[in-house]
mmCIF file with all atom_site columns, C-alpha atoms in Angstrom:
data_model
loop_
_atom_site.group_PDB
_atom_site.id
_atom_site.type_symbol
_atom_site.label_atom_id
_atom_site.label_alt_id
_atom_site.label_comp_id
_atom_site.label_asym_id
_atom_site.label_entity_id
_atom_site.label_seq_id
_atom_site.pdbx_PDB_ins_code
_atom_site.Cartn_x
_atom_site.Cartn_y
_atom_site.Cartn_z
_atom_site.occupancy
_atom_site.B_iso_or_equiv
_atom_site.pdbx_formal_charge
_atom_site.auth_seq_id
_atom_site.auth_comp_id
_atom_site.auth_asym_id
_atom_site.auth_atom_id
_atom_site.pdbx_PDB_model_num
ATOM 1   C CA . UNK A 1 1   ? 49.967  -1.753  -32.231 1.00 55.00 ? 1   UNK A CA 1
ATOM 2   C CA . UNK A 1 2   ? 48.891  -1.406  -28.650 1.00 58.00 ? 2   UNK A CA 1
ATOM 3   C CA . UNK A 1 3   ? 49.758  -3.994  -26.334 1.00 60.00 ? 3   UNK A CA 1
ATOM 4   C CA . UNK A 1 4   ? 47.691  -4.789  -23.141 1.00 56.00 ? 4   UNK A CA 1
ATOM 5   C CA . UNK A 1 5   ? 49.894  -5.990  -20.039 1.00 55.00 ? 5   UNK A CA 1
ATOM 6   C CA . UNK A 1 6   ? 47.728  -7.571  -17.451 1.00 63.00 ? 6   UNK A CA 1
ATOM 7   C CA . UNK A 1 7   ? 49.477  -9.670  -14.433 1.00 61.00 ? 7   UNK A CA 1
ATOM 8   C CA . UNK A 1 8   ? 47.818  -12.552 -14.190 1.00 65.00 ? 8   UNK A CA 1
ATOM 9   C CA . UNK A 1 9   ? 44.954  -12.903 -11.341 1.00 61.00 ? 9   UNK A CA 1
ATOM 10  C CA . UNK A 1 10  ? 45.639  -15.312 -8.367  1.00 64.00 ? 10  UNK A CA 1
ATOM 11  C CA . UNK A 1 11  ? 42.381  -16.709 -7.233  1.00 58.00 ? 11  UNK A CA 1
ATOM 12  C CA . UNK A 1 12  ? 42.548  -17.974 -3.622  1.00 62.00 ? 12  UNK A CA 1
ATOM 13  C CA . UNK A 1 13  ? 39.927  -19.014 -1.354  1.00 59.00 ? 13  UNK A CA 1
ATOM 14  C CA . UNK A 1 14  ? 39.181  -15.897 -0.749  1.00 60.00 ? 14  UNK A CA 1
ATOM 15  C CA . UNK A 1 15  ? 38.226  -14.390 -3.555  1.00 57.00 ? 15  UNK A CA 1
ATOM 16  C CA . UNK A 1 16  ? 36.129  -16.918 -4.682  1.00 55.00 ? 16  UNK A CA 1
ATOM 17  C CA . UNK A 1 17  ? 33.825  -16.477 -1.953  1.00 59.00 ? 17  UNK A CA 1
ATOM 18  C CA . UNK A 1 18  ? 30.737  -14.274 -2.508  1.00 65.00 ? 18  UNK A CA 1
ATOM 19  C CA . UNK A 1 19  ? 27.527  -14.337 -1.731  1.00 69.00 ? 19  UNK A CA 1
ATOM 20  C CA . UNK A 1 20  ? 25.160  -17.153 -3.385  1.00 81.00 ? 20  UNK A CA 1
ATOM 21  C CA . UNK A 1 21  ? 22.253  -14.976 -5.273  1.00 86.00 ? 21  UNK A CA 1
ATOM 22  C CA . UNK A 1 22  ? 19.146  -17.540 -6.182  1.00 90.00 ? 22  UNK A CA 1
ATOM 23  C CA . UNK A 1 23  ? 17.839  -16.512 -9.450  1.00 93.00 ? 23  UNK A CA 1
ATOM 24  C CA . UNK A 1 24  ? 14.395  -17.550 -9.221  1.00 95.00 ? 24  UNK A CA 1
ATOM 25  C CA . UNK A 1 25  ? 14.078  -16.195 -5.343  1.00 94.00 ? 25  UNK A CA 1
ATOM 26  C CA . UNK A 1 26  ? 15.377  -12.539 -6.211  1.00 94.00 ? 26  UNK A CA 1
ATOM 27  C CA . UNK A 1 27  ? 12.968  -12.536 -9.203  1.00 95.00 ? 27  UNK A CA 1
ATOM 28  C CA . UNK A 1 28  ? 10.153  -14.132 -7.039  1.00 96.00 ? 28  UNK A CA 1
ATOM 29  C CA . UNK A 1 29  ? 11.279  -11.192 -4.850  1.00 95.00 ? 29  UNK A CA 1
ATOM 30  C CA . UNK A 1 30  ? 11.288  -8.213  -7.182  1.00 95.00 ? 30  UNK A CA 1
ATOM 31  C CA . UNK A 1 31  ? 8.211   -9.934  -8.791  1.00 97.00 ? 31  UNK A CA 1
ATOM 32  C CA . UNK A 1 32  ? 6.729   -8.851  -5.403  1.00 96.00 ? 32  UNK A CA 1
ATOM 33  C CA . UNK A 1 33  ? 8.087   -5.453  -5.476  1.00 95.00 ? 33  UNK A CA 1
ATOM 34  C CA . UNK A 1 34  ? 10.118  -6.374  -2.383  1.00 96.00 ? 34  UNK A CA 1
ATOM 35  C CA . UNK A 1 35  ? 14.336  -6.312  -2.175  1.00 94.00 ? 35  UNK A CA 1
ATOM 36  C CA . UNK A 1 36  ? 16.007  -8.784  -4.542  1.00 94.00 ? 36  UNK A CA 1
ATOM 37  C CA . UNK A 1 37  ? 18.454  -9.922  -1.132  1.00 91.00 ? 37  UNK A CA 1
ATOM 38  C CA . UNK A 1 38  ? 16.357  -9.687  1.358   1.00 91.00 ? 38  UNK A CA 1
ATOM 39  C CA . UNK A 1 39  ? 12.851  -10.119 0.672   1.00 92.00 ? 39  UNK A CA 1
ATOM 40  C CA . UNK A 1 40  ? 11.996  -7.300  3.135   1.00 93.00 ? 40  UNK A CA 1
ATOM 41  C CA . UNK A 1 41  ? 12.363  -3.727  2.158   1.00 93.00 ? 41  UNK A CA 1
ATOM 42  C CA . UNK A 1 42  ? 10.251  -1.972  -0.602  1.00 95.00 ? 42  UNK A CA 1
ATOM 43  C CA . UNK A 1 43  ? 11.612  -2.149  -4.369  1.00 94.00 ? 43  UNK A CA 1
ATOM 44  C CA . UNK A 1 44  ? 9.876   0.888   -5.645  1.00 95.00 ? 44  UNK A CA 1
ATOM 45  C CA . UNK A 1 45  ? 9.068   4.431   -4.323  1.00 94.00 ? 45  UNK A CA 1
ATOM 46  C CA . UNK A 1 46  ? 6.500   5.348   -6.581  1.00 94.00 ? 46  UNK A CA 1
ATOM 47  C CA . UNK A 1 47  ? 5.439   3.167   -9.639  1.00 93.00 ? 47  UNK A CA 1
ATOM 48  C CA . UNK A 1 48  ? 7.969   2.670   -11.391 1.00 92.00 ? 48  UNK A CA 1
ATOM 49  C CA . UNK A 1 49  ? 10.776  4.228   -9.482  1.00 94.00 ? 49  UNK A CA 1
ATOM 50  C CA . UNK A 1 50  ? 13.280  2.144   -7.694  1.00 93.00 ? 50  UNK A CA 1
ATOM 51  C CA . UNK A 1 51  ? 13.585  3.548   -4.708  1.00 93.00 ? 51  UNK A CA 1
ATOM 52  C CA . UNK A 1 52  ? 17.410  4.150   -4.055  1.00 92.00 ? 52  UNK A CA 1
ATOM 53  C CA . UNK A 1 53  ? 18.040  1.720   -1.606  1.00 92.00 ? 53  UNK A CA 1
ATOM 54  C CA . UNK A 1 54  ? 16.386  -0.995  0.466   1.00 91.00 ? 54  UNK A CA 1
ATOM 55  C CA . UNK A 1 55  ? 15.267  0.119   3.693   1.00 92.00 ? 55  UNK A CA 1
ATOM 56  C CA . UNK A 1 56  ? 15.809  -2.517  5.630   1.00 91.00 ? 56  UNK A CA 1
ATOM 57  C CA . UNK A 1 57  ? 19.918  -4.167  4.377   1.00 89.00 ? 57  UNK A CA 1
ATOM 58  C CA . UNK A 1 58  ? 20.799  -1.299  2.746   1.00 89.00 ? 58  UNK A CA 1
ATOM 59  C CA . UNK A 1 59  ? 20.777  -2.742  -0.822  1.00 89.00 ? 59  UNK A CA 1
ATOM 60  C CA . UNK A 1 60  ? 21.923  0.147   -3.578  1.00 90.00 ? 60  UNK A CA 1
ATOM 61  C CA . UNK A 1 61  ? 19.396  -0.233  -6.341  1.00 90.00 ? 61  UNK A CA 1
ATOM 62  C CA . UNK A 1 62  ? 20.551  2.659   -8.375  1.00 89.00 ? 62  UNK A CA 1
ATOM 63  C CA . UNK A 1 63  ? 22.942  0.505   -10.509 1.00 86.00 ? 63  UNK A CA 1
ATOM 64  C CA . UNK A 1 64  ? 19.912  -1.116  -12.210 1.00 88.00 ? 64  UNK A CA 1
ATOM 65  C CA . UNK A 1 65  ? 19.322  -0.718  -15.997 1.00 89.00 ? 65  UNK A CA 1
ATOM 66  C CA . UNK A 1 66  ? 16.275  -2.376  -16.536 1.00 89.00 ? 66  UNK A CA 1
ATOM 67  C CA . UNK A 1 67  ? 15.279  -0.062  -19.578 1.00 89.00 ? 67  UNK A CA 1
ATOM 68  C CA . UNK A 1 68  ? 12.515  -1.301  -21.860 1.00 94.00 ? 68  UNK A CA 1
ATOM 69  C CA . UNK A 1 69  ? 12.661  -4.914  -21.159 1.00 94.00 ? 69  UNK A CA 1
ATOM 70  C CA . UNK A 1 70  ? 10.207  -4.779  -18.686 1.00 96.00 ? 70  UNK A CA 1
ATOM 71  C CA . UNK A 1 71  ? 7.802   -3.076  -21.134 1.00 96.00 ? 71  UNK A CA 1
ATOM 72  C CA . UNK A 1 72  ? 8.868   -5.525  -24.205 1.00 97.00 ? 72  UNK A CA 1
ATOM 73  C CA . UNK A 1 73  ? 8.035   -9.058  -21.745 1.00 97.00 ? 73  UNK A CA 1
ATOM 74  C CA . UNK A 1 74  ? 4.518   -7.379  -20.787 1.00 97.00 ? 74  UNK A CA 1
ATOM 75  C CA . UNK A 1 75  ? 3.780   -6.695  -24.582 1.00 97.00 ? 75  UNK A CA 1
ATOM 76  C CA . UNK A 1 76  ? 4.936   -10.420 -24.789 1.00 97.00 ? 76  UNK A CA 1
ATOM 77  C CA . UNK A 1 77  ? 3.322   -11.687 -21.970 1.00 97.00 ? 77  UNK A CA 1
ATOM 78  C CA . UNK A 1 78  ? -0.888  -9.664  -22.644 1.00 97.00 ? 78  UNK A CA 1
ATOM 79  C CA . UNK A 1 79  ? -0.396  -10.546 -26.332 1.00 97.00 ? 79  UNK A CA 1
ATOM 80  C CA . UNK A 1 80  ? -0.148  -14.132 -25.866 1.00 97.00 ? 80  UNK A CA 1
ATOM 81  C CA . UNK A 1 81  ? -3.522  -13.686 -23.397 1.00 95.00 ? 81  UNK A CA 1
ATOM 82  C CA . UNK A 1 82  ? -4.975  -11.414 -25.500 1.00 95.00 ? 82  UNK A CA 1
ATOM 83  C CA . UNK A 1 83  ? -4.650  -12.767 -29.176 1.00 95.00 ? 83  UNK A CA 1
ATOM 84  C CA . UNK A 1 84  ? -5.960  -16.309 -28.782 1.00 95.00 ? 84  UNK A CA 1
ATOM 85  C CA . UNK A 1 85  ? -8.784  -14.978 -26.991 1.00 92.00 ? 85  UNK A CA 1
ATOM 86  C CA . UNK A 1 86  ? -9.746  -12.536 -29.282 1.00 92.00 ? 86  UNK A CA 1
ATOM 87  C CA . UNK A 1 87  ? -9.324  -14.919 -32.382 1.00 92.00 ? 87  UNK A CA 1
ATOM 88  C CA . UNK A 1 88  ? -11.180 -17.943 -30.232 1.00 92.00 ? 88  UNK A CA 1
ATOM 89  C CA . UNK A 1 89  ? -14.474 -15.361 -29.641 1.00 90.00 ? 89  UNK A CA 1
ATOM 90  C CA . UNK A 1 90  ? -14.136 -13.440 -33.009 1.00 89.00 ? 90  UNK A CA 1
ATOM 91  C CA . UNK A 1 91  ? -14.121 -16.975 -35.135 1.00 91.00 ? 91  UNK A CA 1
ATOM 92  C CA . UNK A 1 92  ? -17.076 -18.544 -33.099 1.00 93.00 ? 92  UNK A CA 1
ATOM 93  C CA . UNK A 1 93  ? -19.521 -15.815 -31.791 1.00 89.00 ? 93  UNK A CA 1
ATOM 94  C CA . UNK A 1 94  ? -20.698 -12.774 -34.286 1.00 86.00 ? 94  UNK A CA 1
ATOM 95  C CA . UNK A 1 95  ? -20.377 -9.589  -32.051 1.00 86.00 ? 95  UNK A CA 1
ATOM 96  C CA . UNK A 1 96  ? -20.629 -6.302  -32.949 1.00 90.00 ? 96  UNK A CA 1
ATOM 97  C CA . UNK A 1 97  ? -17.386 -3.587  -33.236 1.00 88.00 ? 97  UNK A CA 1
ATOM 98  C CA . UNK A 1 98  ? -18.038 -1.691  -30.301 1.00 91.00 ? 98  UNK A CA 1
ATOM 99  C CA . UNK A 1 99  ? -18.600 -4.314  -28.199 1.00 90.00 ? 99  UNK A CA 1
ATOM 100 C CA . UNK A 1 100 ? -15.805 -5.950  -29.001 1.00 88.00 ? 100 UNK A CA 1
ATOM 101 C CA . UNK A 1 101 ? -13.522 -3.112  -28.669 1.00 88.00 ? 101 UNK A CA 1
ATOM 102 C CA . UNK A 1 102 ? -15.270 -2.014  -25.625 1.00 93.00 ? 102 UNK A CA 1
ATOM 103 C CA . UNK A 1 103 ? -14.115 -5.306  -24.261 1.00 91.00 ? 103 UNK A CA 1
ATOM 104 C CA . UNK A 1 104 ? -10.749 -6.095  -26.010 1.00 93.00 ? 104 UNK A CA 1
ATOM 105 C CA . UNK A 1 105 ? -9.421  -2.783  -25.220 1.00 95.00 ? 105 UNK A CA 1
ATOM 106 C CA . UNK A 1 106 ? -10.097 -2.048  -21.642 1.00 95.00 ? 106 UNK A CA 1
ATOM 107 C CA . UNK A 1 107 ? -8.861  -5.487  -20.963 1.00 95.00 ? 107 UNK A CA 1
ATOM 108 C CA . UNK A 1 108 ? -5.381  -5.261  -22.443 1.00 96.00 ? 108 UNK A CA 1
ATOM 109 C CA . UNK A 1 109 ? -4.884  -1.845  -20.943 1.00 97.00 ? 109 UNK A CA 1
ATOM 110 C CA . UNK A 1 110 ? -5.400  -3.147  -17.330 1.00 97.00 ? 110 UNK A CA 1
ATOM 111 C CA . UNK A 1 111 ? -3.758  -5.798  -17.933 1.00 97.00 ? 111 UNK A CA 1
ATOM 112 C CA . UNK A 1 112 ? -0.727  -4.163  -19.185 1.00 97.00 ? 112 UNK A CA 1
ATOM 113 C CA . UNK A 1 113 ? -0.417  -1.779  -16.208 1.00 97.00 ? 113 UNK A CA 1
ATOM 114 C CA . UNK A 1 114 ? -0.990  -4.655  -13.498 1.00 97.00 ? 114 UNK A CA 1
ATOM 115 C CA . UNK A 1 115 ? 2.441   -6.298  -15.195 1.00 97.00 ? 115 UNK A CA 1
ATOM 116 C CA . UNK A 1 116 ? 4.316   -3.425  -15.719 1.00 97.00 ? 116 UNK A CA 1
ATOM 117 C CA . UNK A 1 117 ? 5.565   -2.984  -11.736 1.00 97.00 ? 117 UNK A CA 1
ATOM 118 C CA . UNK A 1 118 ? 5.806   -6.723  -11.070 1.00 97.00 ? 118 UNK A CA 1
ATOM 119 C CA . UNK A 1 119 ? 7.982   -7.831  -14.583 1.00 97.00 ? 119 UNK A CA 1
ATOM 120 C CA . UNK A 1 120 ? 10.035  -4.822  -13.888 1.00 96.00 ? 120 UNK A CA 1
ATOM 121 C CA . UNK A 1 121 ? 10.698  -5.798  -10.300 1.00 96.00 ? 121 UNK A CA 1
ATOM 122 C CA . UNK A 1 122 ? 11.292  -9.060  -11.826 1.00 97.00 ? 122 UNK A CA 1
ATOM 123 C CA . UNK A 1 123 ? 13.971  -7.891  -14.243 1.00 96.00 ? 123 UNK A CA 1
ATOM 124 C CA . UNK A 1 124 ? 15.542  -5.653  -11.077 1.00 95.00 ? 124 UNK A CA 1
ATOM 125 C CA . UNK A 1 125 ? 15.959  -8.986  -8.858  1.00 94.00 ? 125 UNK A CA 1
ATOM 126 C CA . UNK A 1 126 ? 17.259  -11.076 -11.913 1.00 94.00 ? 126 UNK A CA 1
ATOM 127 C CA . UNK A 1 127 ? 20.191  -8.851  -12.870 1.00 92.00 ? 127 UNK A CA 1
ATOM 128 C CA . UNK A 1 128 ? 20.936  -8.605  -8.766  1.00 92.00 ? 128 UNK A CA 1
ATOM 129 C CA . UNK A 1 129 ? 21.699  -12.514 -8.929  1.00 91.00 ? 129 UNK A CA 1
ATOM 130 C CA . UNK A 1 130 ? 23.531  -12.486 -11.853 1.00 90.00 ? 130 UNK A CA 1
ATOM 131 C CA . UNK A 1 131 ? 25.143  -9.336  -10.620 1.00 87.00 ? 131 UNK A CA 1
ATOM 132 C CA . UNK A 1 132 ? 24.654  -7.489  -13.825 1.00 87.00 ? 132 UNK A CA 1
ATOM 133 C CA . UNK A 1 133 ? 26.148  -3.570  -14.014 1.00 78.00 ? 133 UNK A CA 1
ATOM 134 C CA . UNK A 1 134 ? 26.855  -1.667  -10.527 1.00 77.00 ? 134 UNK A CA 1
ATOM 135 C CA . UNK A 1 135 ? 25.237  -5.490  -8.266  1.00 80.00 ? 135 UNK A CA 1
ATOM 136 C CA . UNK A 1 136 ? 28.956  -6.899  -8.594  1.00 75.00 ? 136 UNK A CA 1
ATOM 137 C CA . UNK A 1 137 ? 31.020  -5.852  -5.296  1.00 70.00 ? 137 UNK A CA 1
ATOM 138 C CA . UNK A 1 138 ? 34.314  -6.393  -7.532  1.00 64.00 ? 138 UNK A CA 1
ATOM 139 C CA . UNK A 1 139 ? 33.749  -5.695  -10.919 1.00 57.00 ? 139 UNK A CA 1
ATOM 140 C CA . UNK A 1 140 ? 36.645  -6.296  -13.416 1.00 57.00 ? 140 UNK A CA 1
ATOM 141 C CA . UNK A 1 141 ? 39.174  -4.243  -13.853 1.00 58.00 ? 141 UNK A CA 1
ATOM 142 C CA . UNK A 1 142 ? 39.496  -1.616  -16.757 1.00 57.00 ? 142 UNK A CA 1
ATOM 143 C CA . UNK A 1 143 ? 35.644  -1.791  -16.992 1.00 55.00 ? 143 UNK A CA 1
ATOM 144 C CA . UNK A 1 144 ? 34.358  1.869   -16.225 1.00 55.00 ? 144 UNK A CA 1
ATOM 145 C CA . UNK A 1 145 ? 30.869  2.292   -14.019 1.00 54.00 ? 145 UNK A CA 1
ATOM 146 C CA . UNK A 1 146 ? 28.014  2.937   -15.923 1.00 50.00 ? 146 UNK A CA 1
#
């Protein structure tokens, strides 16, 4: 049986202090492609890139792992636009296949790729405030980097 010694922390004043992250303002932020802290410096570099720091505090973006939630909220997100509409006109009006799916189609793709940057940068600034992965100055002990 393995036994795990760990001294108790001491928490002074100190070390309680860090800096206050807003949720909704570093999602507001990254929502804008913009730096999750400071509002000022450019999120992405091409796309959907990060870039690998902000330009103008110095902000390390590399630690994010936003992975496929982005992609997963703006499925969410153009399929609750999409659907209703779609049922709304198909159980009311009589239009023909190809019009519809010249319609339906283009729609959802444009739509899909005008979320994709902003949700992402949205997901970036959210796990900055709630210092998810490498956005914690001190992360725990016995916790290895990802």
């Amino acid at each position: 049986m393995v036994t795990m010694s760990t001294a108790p922390k001491i928490w002074t004043r100190e070390s309680g202090l860090v800096e206050k992250r807003d949720v909704w303002t570093a999602m507001k932020r990254g929502f804008r492609g913009r730096c999750p802290r400071c509002g000022e410096g450019k999120l992405f570099r091409a796309f959907l890139k990060t870039a690998d720091n902000c330009a103008t505090c110095g902000l390390d973006f590399t630690p994010h792992r936003a992975d496929d939630l982005p992609a997963y909220l703006v499925i969410v997100i153009v399929g609750h636009i999409v659907v209703p509409g779609v049922l709304w006109i198909e159980t009311n009006y009589t239009t023909p296949v190809w019009i519809s799916f010249a319609a339906y189609l283009p729609f959802t793709l444009v739509a899909s790729l005008a979320l994709l940057q902003p949700v992402k940068g949205a997901v970036v600034g959210l796990q900055w405030a709630l210092r998810m992965h490498g956005f914690d100055e001190n992360p725990p002990d016995g916790i290895p980097p990802v």
